[in-house]
Tab-separated table of C-alpha atoms in Angstrom:
chain	number	residue	atom	x	y	z
A	449	MET	CA	98.279	91.614	102.441
A	450	ASN	CA	97.258	91.707	106.093
A	451	PRO	CA	100.158	91.379	108.566
A	452	LEU	CA	100.610	87.875	109.934
A	453	ASN	CA	99.810	87.362	113.586
A	454	THR	CA	102.218	85.684	115.984
A	455	GLN	CA	100.726	82.207	115.575
A	456	GLU	CA	100.989	82.459	111.793
A	457	LEU	CA	104.612	83.599	112.064
A	458	ILE	CA	105.378	80.599	114.288
A	459	PHE	CA	103.712	78.197	111.834
A	460	PHE	CA	105.525	79.704	108.833
A	461	SER	CA	108.904	79.586	110.601
A	462	GLU	CA	108.435	75.977	111.729
A	463	GLN	CA	107.350	74.863	108.266
A	464	MET	CA	110.301	76.594	106.587
A	465	ASN	CA	112.731	75.127	109.125
A	466	MET	CA	111.401	71.629	108.497
A	467	ILE	CA	111.575	72.121	104.732
A	468	LEU	CA	115.120	73.488	104.745
A	469	ARG	CA	116.299	70.723	107.082
A	470	SER	CA	114.961	68.208	104.550
A	471	GLY	CA	117.269	69.639	101.875
A	472	ILE	CA	114.457	71.315	99.925
A	473	SER	CA	115.142	74.816	98.617
A	474	ALA	CA	113.186	77.795	99.915
A	475	LEU	CA	111.363	78.231	96.578
A	476	GLU	CA	110.320	74.594	96.401
A	477	GLY	CA	109.288	74.687	100.040
A	478	VAL	CA	107.068	77.740	99.623
A	479	THR	CA	105.522	76.127	96.533
A	480	ILE	CA	104.673	73.012	98.536
A	481	MET	CA	103.220	75.144	101.331
A	482	ALA	CA	101.094	77.066	98.800
A	483	GLU	CA	99.672	73.812	97.413
A	484	ASP	CA	98.777	72.604	100.920
A	485	ALA	CA	97.437	75.962	102.190
A	486	GLY	CA	94.053	75.548	103.819
A	487	ASP	CA	92.738	79.106	103.345
A	488	ALA	CA	92.585	81.466	100.385
A	489	GLN	CA	94.505	84.294	102.078
A	490	GLY	CA	97.392	82.025	103.056
A	491	ALA	CA	97.543	80.496	99.577
A	492	SER	CA	97.540	83.970	97.995
A	493	LEU	CA	100.396	85.097	100.254
A	494	LEU	CA	102.522	82.026	99.492
A	495	LYS	CA	101.853	82.256	95.748
A	496	LYS	CA	102.979	85.885	95.769
A	497	ILE	CA	106.218	84.844	97.503
A	498	CYS	CA	106.738	82.113	94.882
A	499	GLU	CA	106.158	84.514	91.995
A	500	SER	CA	108.648	87.033	93.403
A	501	MET	CA	111.316	84.355	93.900
A	502	GLU	CA	110.747	82.976	90.386
A	503	GLN	CA	111.430	86.488	89.088
A	504	GLY	CA	114.857	86.405	90.712
A	505	GLU	CA	114.220	88.009	94.081
A	506	SER	CA	115.783	86.561	97.211
A	507	PHE	CA	113.665	84.876	99.857
A	508	CYS	CA	113.885	87.939	102.107
A	509	GLN	CA	112.978	90.314	99.263
A	510	ALA	CA	109.971	88.157	98.428
A	511	LEU	CA	108.794	88.254	102.041
A	512	THR	CA	109.311	92.027	102.185
A	513	GLY	CA	107.170	92.538	99.081
A	514	THR	CA	104.130	90.999	100.777
A	515	ASN	CA	104.056	93.577	103.608
A	516	ALA	CA	102.870	90.719	105.838
A	517	PHE	CA	106.022	90.136	107.900
A	518	PRO	CA	107.335	92.346	110.743
A	519	PRO	CA	110.719	94.128	110.382
A	520	TYR	CA	112.438	91.885	112.954
A	521	PHE	CA	111.455	88.751	111.030
A	522	LEU	CA	112.701	90.268	107.775
A	523	HIS	CA	116.012	91.452	109.272
A	524	MET	CA	116.748	88.025	110.686
A	525	THR	CA	115.754	86.285	107.440
A	526	GLU	CA	118.141	88.513	105.506
A	527	ILE	CA	120.946	87.693	107.934
A	528	GLY	CA	120.143	83.989	107.651
A	529	GLU	CA	120.373	84.118	103.866
A	530	GLN	CA	123.617	86.075	103.863
A	531	SER	CA	125.259	83.799	106.437
A	532	GLY	CA	123.927	80.546	104.969
A	533	ARG	CA	122.079	79.788	108.232
A	534	LEU	CA	118.504	80.309	107.114
A	535	GLU	CA	117.475	76.946	108.556
A	536	GLN	CA	118.773	77.844	112.028
A	537	VAL	CA	117.248	81.322	111.792
A	538	MET	CA	113.791	79.907	111.009
A	539	GLU	CA	114.046	77.575	113.999
A	540	ALA	CA	115.188	80.417	116.250
A	541	LEU	CA	112.422	82.712	114.982
A	542	ALA	CA	109.790	80.081	115.765
A	543	ARG	CA	111.189	79.751	119.294
A	544	TYR	CA	111.369	83.530	119.712
A	545	TYR	CA	107.761	84.168	118.696
A	546	ARG	CA	106.573	81.212	120.765
A	547	GLN	CA	108.177	82.791	123.837
A	548	GLN	CA	106.486	86.108	123.048
A	549	THR	CA	103.151	84.302	122.737
A	550	GLU	CA	103.569	82.666	126.147
A	551	ILE	CA	104.417	85.987	127.785
A	552	SER	CA	101.545	87.803	126.051
A	553	SER	CA	99.127	85.035	127.032
A	554	ALA	CA	100.176	85.296	130.676
A	555	ILE	CA	99.712	89.078	130.594
A	556	ARG	CA	96.249	88.775	129.018
A	557	SER	CA	95.220	86.265	131.675
A	558	ALA	CA	96.460	88.570	134.426
A	559	VAL	CA	94.584	91.580	133.031
A	560	THR	CA	91.380	89.907	131.815
A	561	TYR	CA	90.306	88.318	135.100
A	562	PRO	CA	90.563	91.468	137.273
A	563	LEU	CA	88.742	93.499	134.609
A	564	THR	CA	85.972	90.886	134.438
A	565	MET	CA	85.654	90.797	138.219
A	566	LEU	CA	85.585	94.584	138.447
A	567	GLY	CA	82.901	94.700	135.754
A	568	MET	CA	80.762	92.136	137.590
A	569	MET	CA	81.321	93.987	140.854
A	570	ALA	CA	80.221	97.259	139.281
A	571	VAL	CA	77.066	95.700	137.774
A	572	VAL	CA	76.016	94.064	141.066
A	573	ILE	CA	76.571	97.241	143.075
A	574	MET	CA	74.799	99.395	140.478
A	575	VAL	CA	71.746	97.115	140.542
A	576	LEU	CA	71.678	97.262	144.341
A	577	ILE	CA	71.917	101.031	144.661
A	578	ILE	CA	69.757	101.962	141.640
A	579	LYS	CA	67.049	99.267	141.694
A	580	VAL	CA	67.010	97.645	145.137
A	581	MET	CA	67.581	100.662	147.400
A	582	PRO	CA	64.469	102.553	146.165
A	583	ILE	CA	62.343	99.483	147.005
A	584	PHE	CA	63.666	99.455	150.566
A	585	ASP	CA	63.057	103.201	150.794
A	586	GLN	CA	59.390	102.673	149.855
A	587	VAL	CA	59.063	99.878	152.416
A	588	PHE	CA	60.524	102.086	155.154
A	589	ARG	CA	58.154	104.938	154.269
A	590	GLN	CA	55.155	102.627	154.384
A	591	LEU	CA	56.250	101.484	157.836
A	592	GLY	CA	56.557	105.070	159.032
A	593	GLY	CA	60.341	105.282	158.899
A	594	GLY	CA	63.017	106.098	156.344
A	595	LEU	CA	66.576	105.531	155.310
A	596	SER	CA	69.290	107.242	157.346
A	597	GLY	CA	73.067	107.472	157.661
A	598	PHE	CA	75.052	105.239	155.337
A	599	SER	CA	71.954	103.732	153.681
A	600	LEU	CA	70.573	107.204	152.899
A	601	GLY	CA	73.865	108.197	151.310
A	602	ILE	CA	73.787	105.052	149.150
A	603	PHE	CA	70.189	105.841	148.159
A	604	HIS	CA	71.113	109.382	147.078
A	605	LEU	CA	74.076	108.036	145.124
A	606	GLY	CA	71.740	105.633	143.311
A	607	GLN	CA	69.391	108.490	142.433
A	608	LEU	CA	72.294	110.543	141.130
A	609	LEU	CA	73.562	107.676	138.965
A	610	SER	CA	70.059	107.008	137.676
A	611	ARG	CA	69.627	110.671	136.766
A	612	TYR	CA	72.892	110.742	134.832
A	613	SER	CA	72.630	107.218	133.417
A	614	ALA	CA	73.344	108.447	129.872
A	615	VAL	CA	76.649	109.953	131.012
A	616	LEU	CA	77.471	106.747	132.886
A	617	VAL	CA	76.776	104.611	129.813
A	618	GLY	CA	78.961	106.946	127.762
A	619	LEU	CA	81.840	106.564	130.213
A	620	VAL	CA	81.485	102.766	130.167
A	621	LEU	CA	81.542	102.741	126.360
A	622	LEU	CA	84.593	105.029	126.374
A	623	LEU	CA	86.342	102.672	128.789
A	624	ALA	CA	85.484	99.703	126.561
A	625	VAL	CA	86.886	101.517	123.514
A	626	LEU	CA	90.102	102.326	125.397
A	627	ILE	CA	90.491	98.689	126.477
A	628	LEU	CA	90.009	97.503	122.891
A	629	TYR	CA	92.464	100.156	121.665
A	630	PHE	CA	95.166	99.042	124.099
A	631	ALA	CA	94.486	95.335	123.543
A	632	VAL	CA	93.916	95.091	119.777
A	633	THR	CA	95.731	97.872	117.920
A	634	LYS	CA	99.469	97.884	117.390
A	635	THR	CA	99.799	101.532	118.453
A	636	GLY	CA	97.666	100.886	121.524
A	637	ARG	CA	99.781	97.945	122.632
A	638	ALA	CA	102.918	100.037	122.207
A	639	ARG	CA	101.484	102.867	124.307
A	640	PHE	CA	100.251	100.417	126.944
A	641	GLY	CA	103.776	99.000	127.127
A	642	GLN	CA	105.224	102.497	127.595
A	643	LEU	CA	102.640	103.235	130.287
A	644	SER	CA	103.272	99.962	132.151
A	645	ALA	CA	107.003	100.733	132.121
A	646	ARG	CA	106.344	103.829	134.240
A	647	LEU	CA	103.612	102.733	136.645
A	648	PRO	CA	105.035	101.748	140.074
A	649	PHE	CA	103.119	98.443	140.368
A	650	THR	CA	103.960	97.230	136.821
A	651	LYS	CA	107.414	98.749	136.361
A	652	LYS	CA	109.443	95.728	137.530
A	653	LEU	CA	107.327	93.213	135.621
A	654	SER	CA	107.544	95.280	132.446
A	655	LEU	CA	111.340	95.450	132.731
A	656	LYS	CA	111.598	91.670	133.262
A	657	ILE	CA	109.515	91.014	130.145
A	658	ALA	CA	111.558	93.505	128.104
A	659	THR	CA	114.823	91.968	129.341
A	660	SER	CA	113.581	88.486	128.426
A	661	ARG	CA	112.817	89.691	124.904
A	662	PHE	CA	116.195	91.431	124.728
A	663	ALA	CA	118.024	88.217	125.667
A	664	ALA	CA	115.910	86.165	123.241
A	665	GLY	CA	116.719	88.631	120.468
A	666	MET	CA	120.429	88.511	121.274
A	667	SER	CA	120.352	84.707	121.215
A	668	LEU	CA	118.614	84.728	117.851
A	669	CYS	CA	121.080	87.190	116.325
A	670	LEU	CA	124.114	85.303	117.666
A	671	LYS	CA	122.772	81.986	116.357
A	672	SER	CA	122.355	83.671	112.965
A	673	GLY	CA	126.089	84.314	112.725
A	674	LEU	CA	126.318	87.927	113.922
A	675	ASP	CA	128.961	88.924	116.447
A	676	THR	CA	128.069	90.485	119.801
A	677	ASP	CA	128.389	94.101	118.601
A	678	GLN	CA	126.201	93.535	115.541
A	679	SER	CA	123.656	91.598	117.592
A	680	LEU	CA	123.451	94.363	120.176
A	681	GLU	CA	123.009	96.982	117.451
A	682	MET	CA	120.118	95.079	115.870
A	683	VAL	CA	118.342	94.269	119.144
A	684	ALA	CA	118.763	97.892	120.289
A	685	ARG	CA	116.766	99.074	117.248
A	686	LEU	CA	113.871	96.826	118.240
A	687	THR	CA	113.858	97.565	121.990
A	688	ASP	CA	110.924	99.792	122.972
A	689	HIS	CA	111.223	99.781	126.784
A	690	PRO	CA	112.520	103.252	127.854
A	691	ILE	CA	114.693	102.006	130.744
A	692	LEU	CA	116.163	99.174	128.701
A	693	GLN	CA	116.805	101.586	125.830
A	694	GLU	CA	118.912	103.733	128.147
A	695	LYS	CA	120.852	100.719	129.408
A	696	THR	CA	121.400	99.447	125.874
A	697	ALA	CA	122.662	102.862	124.751
A	698	PHE	CA	125.081	102.898	127.714
A	699	CYS	CA	126.283	99.395	126.779
A	700	ARG	CA	126.922	100.394	123.147
A	701	LYS	CA	128.821	103.476	124.319
A	702	ALA	CA	130.968	101.297	126.580
A	703	LEU	CA	131.748	99.014	123.635
A	704	GLU	CA	132.812	102.038	121.599
A	705	GLU	CA	135.225	102.869	124.424
A	706	ASP	CA	136.895	99.452	123.898
A	707	HIS	CA	135.285	97.647	126.832
A	708	ASP	CA	134.731	93.913	126.467
A	709	PHE	CA	131.155	92.848	125.828
A	710	ASP	CA	130.723	91.154	129.199
A	711	SER	CA	132.145	94.194	130.981
A	712	ALA	CA	129.878	96.561	129.038
A	713	ILE	CA	126.807	94.437	129.807
A	714	THR	CA	127.655	94.374	133.532
A	715	LYS	CA	128.296	98.131	133.753
A	716	SER	CA	125.112	98.972	131.849
A	717	GLY	CA	122.979	96.988	134.311
A	718	ILE	CA	121.016	95.169	131.598
A	719	PHE	CA	121.623	91.959	133.533
A	720	SER	CA	122.431	91.705	137.196
A	721	GLY	CA	123.496	89.064	139.669
A	722	ILE	CA	123.845	85.570	138.335
A	723	GLN	CA	122.713	86.550	134.819
A	724	ALA	CA	125.624	88.996	134.508
A	725	ARG	CA	127.974	86.243	135.686
A	726	MET	CA	126.508	83.877	133.092
A	727	VAL	CA	127.192	86.456	130.358
A	728	SER	CA	130.806	86.751	131.483
A	729	ILE	CA	131.285	82.969	131.381
A	730	GLY	CA	129.478	82.673	128.047
A	731	PHE	CA	131.652	85.399	126.511
A	732	LYS	CA	134.846	83.693	127.635
A	733	THR	CA	133.749	80.222	126.517
A	734	GLY	CA	132.237	81.309	123.196
A	735	SER	CA	128.729	80.120	124.075
A	736	MET	CA	126.970	83.469	124.244
A	737	ASP	CA	124.020	82.317	122.119
A	738	GLU	CA	123.198	79.486	124.527
A	739	VAL	CA	123.705	81.708	127.570
A	740	MET	CA	121.378	84.370	126.177
A	741	GLU	CA	118.748	81.731	125.471
A	742	LYS	CA	118.964	80.487	129.072
A	743	ILE	CA	118.783	84.020	130.430
A	744	ALA	CA	115.698	84.719	128.295
A	745	GLY	CA	114.075	81.604	129.747
A	746	GLN	CA	114.946	82.634	133.306
A	747	TYR	CA	113.474	86.108	132.940
A	748	GLU	CA	110.400	84.664	131.249
A	749	GLU	CA	109.889	82.270	134.166
A	750	GLU	CA	110.337	85.114	136.658
A	751	ALA	CA	107.784	87.236	134.780
A	752	THR	CA	105.320	84.343	134.644
A	753	GLU	CA	105.750	83.675	138.371
A	754	THR	CA	105.209	87.366	139.143
A	755	ILE	CA	102.009	87.359	137.099
A	756	SER	CA	100.828	84.136	138.773
A	757	ARG	CA	101.452	85.613	142.232
A	758	ALA	CA	99.550	88.749	141.252
A	759	ILE	CA	96.593	86.676	140.038
A	760	SER	CA	96.586	84.546	143.196
A	761	PHE	CA	96.460	87.760	145.259
A	762	VAL	CA	93.969	89.677	143.116
A	763	GLU	CA	91.366	86.894	142.818
A	764	PRO	CA	90.540	86.444	146.544
A	765	THR	CA	90.974	90.174	147.166
A	766	LEU	CA	88.348	91.099	144.583
A	767	VAL	CA	85.964	88.409	145.818
A	768	ALA	CA	86.396	89.596	149.409
A	769	LEU	CA	85.945	93.238	148.401
A	770	LEU	CA	82.786	92.431	146.439
A	771	SER	CA	81.372	90.453	149.385
A	772	ILE	CA	82.143	93.260	151.841
A	773	LEU	CA	80.597	95.986	149.676
A	774	VAL	CA	77.432	94.001	148.943
A	775	GLY	CA	77.195	92.980	152.607
A	776	LEU	CA	77.529	96.578	153.804
A	777	ILE	CA	74.814	97.764	151.425
A	778	LEU	CA	72.429	95.001	152.496
A	779	LEU	CA	73.169	95.441	156.203
A	780	SER	CA	72.620	99.206	155.927
A	781	VAL	CA	68.977	98.517	155.012
A	782	MET	CA	68.313	95.195	156.721
A	783	LEU	CA	69.314	96.298	160.227
A	784	PRO	CA	66.990	99.355	160.260
A	785	LEU	CA	64.229	97.208	158.767
A	786	MET	CA	64.658	94.619	161.508
A	787	SER	CA	64.597	97.383	164.093
A	788	ILE	CA	61.311	98.769	162.722
A	789	MET	CA	59.765	95.301	162.524
A	790	SER	CA	60.706	94.570	166.155
A	791	THR	CA	59.174	97.896	167.218
A	792	LEU	CA	55.937	97.105	165.395
A	793	GLY	CA	55.896	93.649	166.948
């Protein structure tokens, strides 16, 4: 079976939550979903789950056998079954993956537009220097003049690019393959995340997104019946941000040294400022799951605002840059042409 995408995981979780809340067993619920499945692949997946459960496997074991669900989903489902909170776990999983979808969508929007603008900018400039500049050069020669200075340099650059057009096309194709690799493949996305965690201009945003996911994972684990130590252990296994991994390891070490959870979180620096204070209050009042959910929402909002600010800055900057570059190229040939025309007049 092909792995389910995030939208499919959200739909499955929401359907199971609704079914379990109605008092229907997991087996009956999956059977109903299989009968109502709109596509052959989905129906095949659900039927396989039904068959495994009818043979005595647990719900989690049946999901594992399909190879269609991610490890985090399976871990939480197992905890939900063992704690008798499968209904709450399905609801929390739907919320968790919905948050990840919103963050991923914001990131794609922030990356797609600049790449599109840069591509358009490159095409326009290439046409100008490869196709248009030679025409102006011929006009100047017919009028007894020639290109000079900046315009001559642009003309030579166009000739060079035209001569090595095959190499240029190869580089463009390689860039397109790299973009698809980082955007589509699981390994590529993981490596892109590791890279963004180290680059100076994406480091803070990457950490905010990772912290939001950490808090959402903690909330999910706590709502599933795990205590703070067990929740931290599970979320730590699924954290892939290098800086957050270090902070999480420090927090777990502090817990092993008999520090309270709120104290360990504060000393590790996973949360700072008001979020750390919220953790302390939540730990003392026994509402850590709700506090973690709020913190996840706060970091998600901060990340979204950061992305929105970046887009609002990048859009006019790229447009202005494109206008300036095109204007300079045109002026470099138009001004000498006007000078020659005035001389002839």
